[in-house]
N, CA, C and O of each residue as an XYZ file, in Angstrom:
352
protein
N      73.950     79.868     82.884
C      74.310     78.841     83.863
C      73.122     77.896     84.094
O      73.286     76.677     84.155
N      71.936     78.476     84.220
C      70.729     77.673     84.457
C      70.473     76.745     83.277
O      70.119     75.581     83.463
N      70.655     77.267     82.044
C      70.430     76.479     80.843
C      71.431     75.330     80.767
O      71.085     74.215     80.376
N      72.673     75.614     81.142
C      73.719     74.588     81.138
C      73.363     73.474     82.117
O      73.538     72.292     81.818
N      72.865     73.860     83.283
C      72.493     72.880     84.310
C      71.329     72.004     83.833
O      71.315     70.794     84.063
N      70.349     72.638     83.161
C      69.203     71.883     82.634
C      69.669     70.903     81.559
O      69.262     69.741     81.548
N      70.532     71.386     80.651
C      71.063     70.532     79.585
C      71.835     69.350     80.147
O      71.683     68.221     79.681
N      72.660     69.613     81.145
C      73.443     68.549     81.767
C      72.531     67.527     82.437
O      72.771     66.322     82.361
N      71.487     68.017     83.091
C      70.530     67.125     83.741
C      69.800     66.254     82.734
O      69.605     65.060     82.963
N      69.392     66.859     81.605
C      68.701     66.098     80.557
C      69.618     65.049     79.947
O      69.191     63.926     79.681
N      70.879     65.415     79.725
C      71.840     64.469     79.153
C      72.051     63.290     80.101
O      72.078     62.136     79.674
N      72.198     63.587     81.366
C      72.391     62.541     82.365
C      71.161     61.639     82.445
O      71.283     60.417     82.533
N      69.973     62.254     82.412
C      68.733     61.481     82.453
C      68.622     60.576     81.233
O      68.201     59.425     81.344
N      69.002     61.101     80.060
C      68.942     60.296     78.835
C      69.899     59.112     78.918
O      69.536     57.991     78.559
N      71.105     59.354     79.385
C      72.090     58.274     79.494
C      71.622     57.207     80.484
O      71.715     56.012     80.204
N      71.120     57.639     81.636
C      70.633     56.685     82.632
C      69.449     55.892     82.094
O      69.347     54.684     82.305
N      68.550     56.592     81.391
C      67.394     55.920     80.811
C      67.804     54.864     79.795
O      67.251     53.765     79.772
N      68.783     55.207     78.948
C      69.246     54.250     77.942
C      69.910     53.049     78.603
O      69.641     51.904     78.238
N      70.771     53.313     79.569
C      71.462     52.216     80.250
C      70.461     51.299     80.932
O      70.568     50.075     80.849
N      69.481     51.901     81.611
C      68.475     51.098     82.300
C      67.654     50.289     81.307
O      67.368     49.114     81.540
N      67.273     50.923     80.192
C      66.474     50.232     79.185
C      67.204     49.033     78.599
O      66.638     47.948     78.469
N      68.469     49.246     78.247
C      69.250     48.158     77.653
C      69.468     47.047     78.679
O      69.333     45.865     78.363
N      69.809     47.440     79.921
C      70.065     46.428     80.954
C      68.802     45.638     81.262
O      68.842     44.412     81.370
N      67.679     46.340     81.405
C      66.417     45.695     81.758
C      66.000     44.695     80.689
O      65.609     43.570     81.000
N      66.086     45.113     79.425
C      65.655     44.229     78.338
C      66.598     43.038     78.205
O      66.151     41.907     78.013
N      67.896     43.289     78.307
C      68.875     42.207     78.227
C      68.679     41.211     79.365
O      68.795     40.001     79.172
N      68.384     41.731     80.544
C      68.188     40.872     81.705
C      66.966     39.977     81.523
O      67.011     38.789     81.839
N      65.861     40.553     81.007
C      64.652     39.750     80.812
C      64.883     38.682     79.740
O      64.394     37.560     79.868
N      65.631     39.029     78.678
C      65.961     38.037     77.646
C      66.787     36.909     78.247
O      66.566     35.734     77.956
N      67.746     37.290     79.094
C      68.621     36.294     79.722
C      67.811     35.368     80.617
O      68.050     34.161     80.631
N      66.856     35.913     81.364
C      66.031     35.090     82.240
C      65.181     34.104     81.435
O      65.059     32.937     81.807
N      64.593     34.578     80.327
C      63.811     33.684     79.473
C      64.688     32.568     78.928
O      64.293     31.402     78.914
N      65.879     32.936     78.481
C      66.778     31.949     77.882
C      67.152     30.903     78.922
O      67.238     29.715     78.609
N      67.374     31.335     80.146
C      67.765     30.400     81.191
C      66.605     29.459     81.529
O      66.815     28.275     81.795
N      65.384     29.994     81.515
C      64.204     29.164     81.768
C      64.082     28.063     80.719
O      63.686     26.936     81.021
N      64.428     28.412     79.484
C      64.297     27.454     78.392
C      65.524     26.532     78.282
O      65.551     25.618     77.458
N      66.519     26.783     79.111
C      67.714     25.953     79.073
C      68.560     26.204     77.827
O      69.111     25.272     77.242
N      68.655     27.463     77.432
C      69.381     27.822     76.215
C      70.727     28.418     76.602
O      70.868     29.036     77.657
N      71.711     28.224     75.731
C      72.982     28.907     75.945
C      72.786     30.378     75.608
O      71.704     30.779     75.180
N      73.815     31.173     75.795
C      73.669     32.618     75.571
C      73.876     32.988     74.104
O      74.540     33.981     73.804
N      73.317     32.202     73.192
C      73.393     32.515     71.764
C      72.198     33.392     71.408
O      71.063     32.917     71.448
N      72.425     34.674     71.058
C      71.300     35.602     70.855
C      70.328     35.164     69.761
O      69.117     35.321     69.915
N      70.842     34.618     68.660
C      69.950     34.220     67.570
C      69.035     33.078     67.998
O      67.851     33.063     67.663
N      69.589     32.127     68.736
C      68.803     30.997     69.215
C      67.742     31.482     70.208
O      66.601     31.020     70.195
N      68.143     32.417     71.062
C      67.204     32.981     72.034
C      66.048     33.669     71.307
O      64.884     33.494     71.669
N      66.389     34.465     70.261
C      65.354     35.165     69.499
C      64.392     34.182     68.843
O      63.181     34.406     68.836
N      64.920     33.104     68.298
C      64.058     32.120     67.636
C      63.119     31.455     68.641
O      61.936     31.264     68.358
N      63.646     31.102     69.814
C      62.820     30.402     70.793
C      61.767     31.313     71.411
O      60.621     30.909     71.611
N      62.168     32.547     71.712
C      61.204     33.467     72.310
C      60.249     33.997     71.246
O      59.083     34.273     71.528
N      60.749     34.135     70.027
C      59.907     34.585     68.924
C      59.630     36.072     68.928
O      58.525     36.498     68.593
N      60.623     36.871     69.304
C      60.463     38.320     69.292
C      61.123     38.867     68.030
O      62.336     38.735     67.867
N      60.348     39.478     67.134
C      60.966     40.083     65.954
C      61.810     41.303     66.329
O      61.528     41.956     67.333
N      62.830     41.617     65.544
C      63.724     42.732     65.892
C      63.005     44.077     66.017
O      63.404     44.920     66.820
N      61.939     44.282     65.221
C      61.211     45.554     65.322
C      60.589     45.703     66.702
O      60.626     46.779     67.300
N      60.019     44.614     67.200
C      59.391     44.667     68.523
C      60.443     44.933     69.592
O      60.207     45.680     70.542
N      61.609     44.308     69.421
C      62.673     44.502     70.399
C      63.065     45.976     70.492
O      63.195     46.525     71.586
N      63.251     46.613     69.328
C      63.653     48.017     69.353
C      62.530     48.889     69.925
O      62.799     49.881     70.602
N      61.275     48.519     69.653
C      60.146     49.268     70.224
C      60.121     49.143     71.746
O      59.893     50.122     72.456
N      60.358     47.928     72.236
C      60.361     47.718     73.689
C      61.482     48.518     74.332
O      61.289     49.151     75.371
N      62.660     48.487     73.708
C      63.791     49.240     74.255
C      63.466     50.733     74.268
O      63.736     51.423     75.251
N      62.882     51.230     73.167
C      62.527     52.649     73.095
C      61.487     53.001     74.161
O      61.568     54.056     74.790
N      60.511     52.111     74.360
C      59.468     52.367     75.360
C      60.055     52.407     76.769
O      59.702     53.268     77.575
N      60.953     51.469     77.056
C      61.565     51.436     78.388
C      62.420     52.676     78.615
O      62.413     53.258     79.700
N      63.163     53.077     77.571
C      63.981     54.283     77.691
C      63.094     55.506     77.929
O      63.391     56.346     78.778
N      61.999     55.593     77.165
C      61.084     56.716     77.334
C      60.475     56.760     78.730
O      60.380     57.820     79.347
N      60.068     55.605     79.210
C      59.485     55.540     80.556
C      60.521     55.942     81.607
O      60.218     56.670     82.552
N      61.746     55.452     81.422
C      62.824     55.809     82.353
C      63.085     57.304     82.372
O      63.293     57.901     83.428
N      63.070     57.905     81.172
C      63.281     59.354     81.082
C      62.171     60.120     81.800
O      62.436     61.074     82.532
N      60.929     59.692     81.583
C      59.797     60.374     82.231
C      59.924     60.300     83.744
O      59.720     61.295     84.439
N      60.259     59.125     84.251
C      60.398     58.959     85.701
C      61.529     59.838     86.226
O      61.384     60.505     87.251
N      62.675     59.831     85.502
C      63.804     60.640     85.952
C      63.471     62.126     85.929
O      63.863     62.867     86.831
N      62.744     62.566     84.892
C      62.372     63.982     84.829
C      61.408     64.348     85.951
O      61.516     65.425     86.538
N      60.464     63.453     86.252
C      59.531     63.720     87.353
C      60.265     63.799     88.686
O      60.035     64.707     89.484
N      61.155     62.831     88.912
C      61.919     62.825     90.165
C      62.776     64.081     90.247
O      62.865     64.719     91.296
N      63.410     64.429     89.119
C      64.253     65.624     89.087
C      63.476     66.891     89.376
O      63.985     67.796     90.037
N      62.242     66.964     88.885
C      61.450     68.179     89.120
C      61.021     68.289     90.584
O      60.788     69.390     91.082
N      60.918     67.153     91.272
C      60.587     67.212     92.696
C      61.831     67.482     93.541
O      61.777     68.201     94.539
N      62.962     66.886     93.119
C      64.190     67.073     93.889
C      64.710     68.499     93.728
O      65.134     69.135     94.693
N      64.668     68.992     92.479
C      65.111     70.360     92.216
C      63.921     71.202     91.740
O      63.761     71.421     90.539
N      63.088     71.674     92.672
C      61.934     72.483     92.241
C      62.407     73.794     91.628
O      63.442     74.337     92.015
N      61.639     74.294     90.670
C      62.004     75.549     90.006
C      61.924     76.694     91.007
O      60.967     76.818     91.771
N      62.949     77.514     90.977
C      62.923     78.703     91.836
C      62.126     79.776     91.114
O      62.285     79.986     89.912
N      61.282     80.441     91.854
C      60.465     81.484     91.221
C      61.364     82.665     90.848
O      62.337     82.972     91.537
N      61.012     83.310     89.745
C      61.829     84.431     89.278
C      61.572     85.687     90.114
O      62.427     86.569     90.197
N      60.405     85.760     90.724
C      60.081     86.927     91.544
C      60.484     86.621     92.986
O      59.817     85.871     93.699
N      61.593     87.225     93.384
C      62.047     86.977     94.748
C      61.271     87.877     95.701
O      61.334     89.102     95.592
N      60.542     87.274     96.632
C      59.804     88.119     97.588
C      60.780     88.861     98.504
O      61.688     88.252     99.070
N      60.596     90.143     98.643
C      61.541     90.911     99.459
C      60.951     91.218    100.824
O      61.604     91.858    101.649
């Protein structure tokens, strides 16, 4: 049961991290495009900002990783590990 709960928590953290990473990066791209007065054409946005696709995937991976670390830290504080030795 404990293992199932840990697995479920990790899966949820991964999904939240991915969603946050994709949303955050997309939002920053959208803000840059709006500053430059560009329509929402992704190729045009990429050319104007000058971000190669490899860098984009690295940034997304970094944001996802950071999100996961934060979620795991928060989770470890919210759900502290119960000690196996129950004091009687």
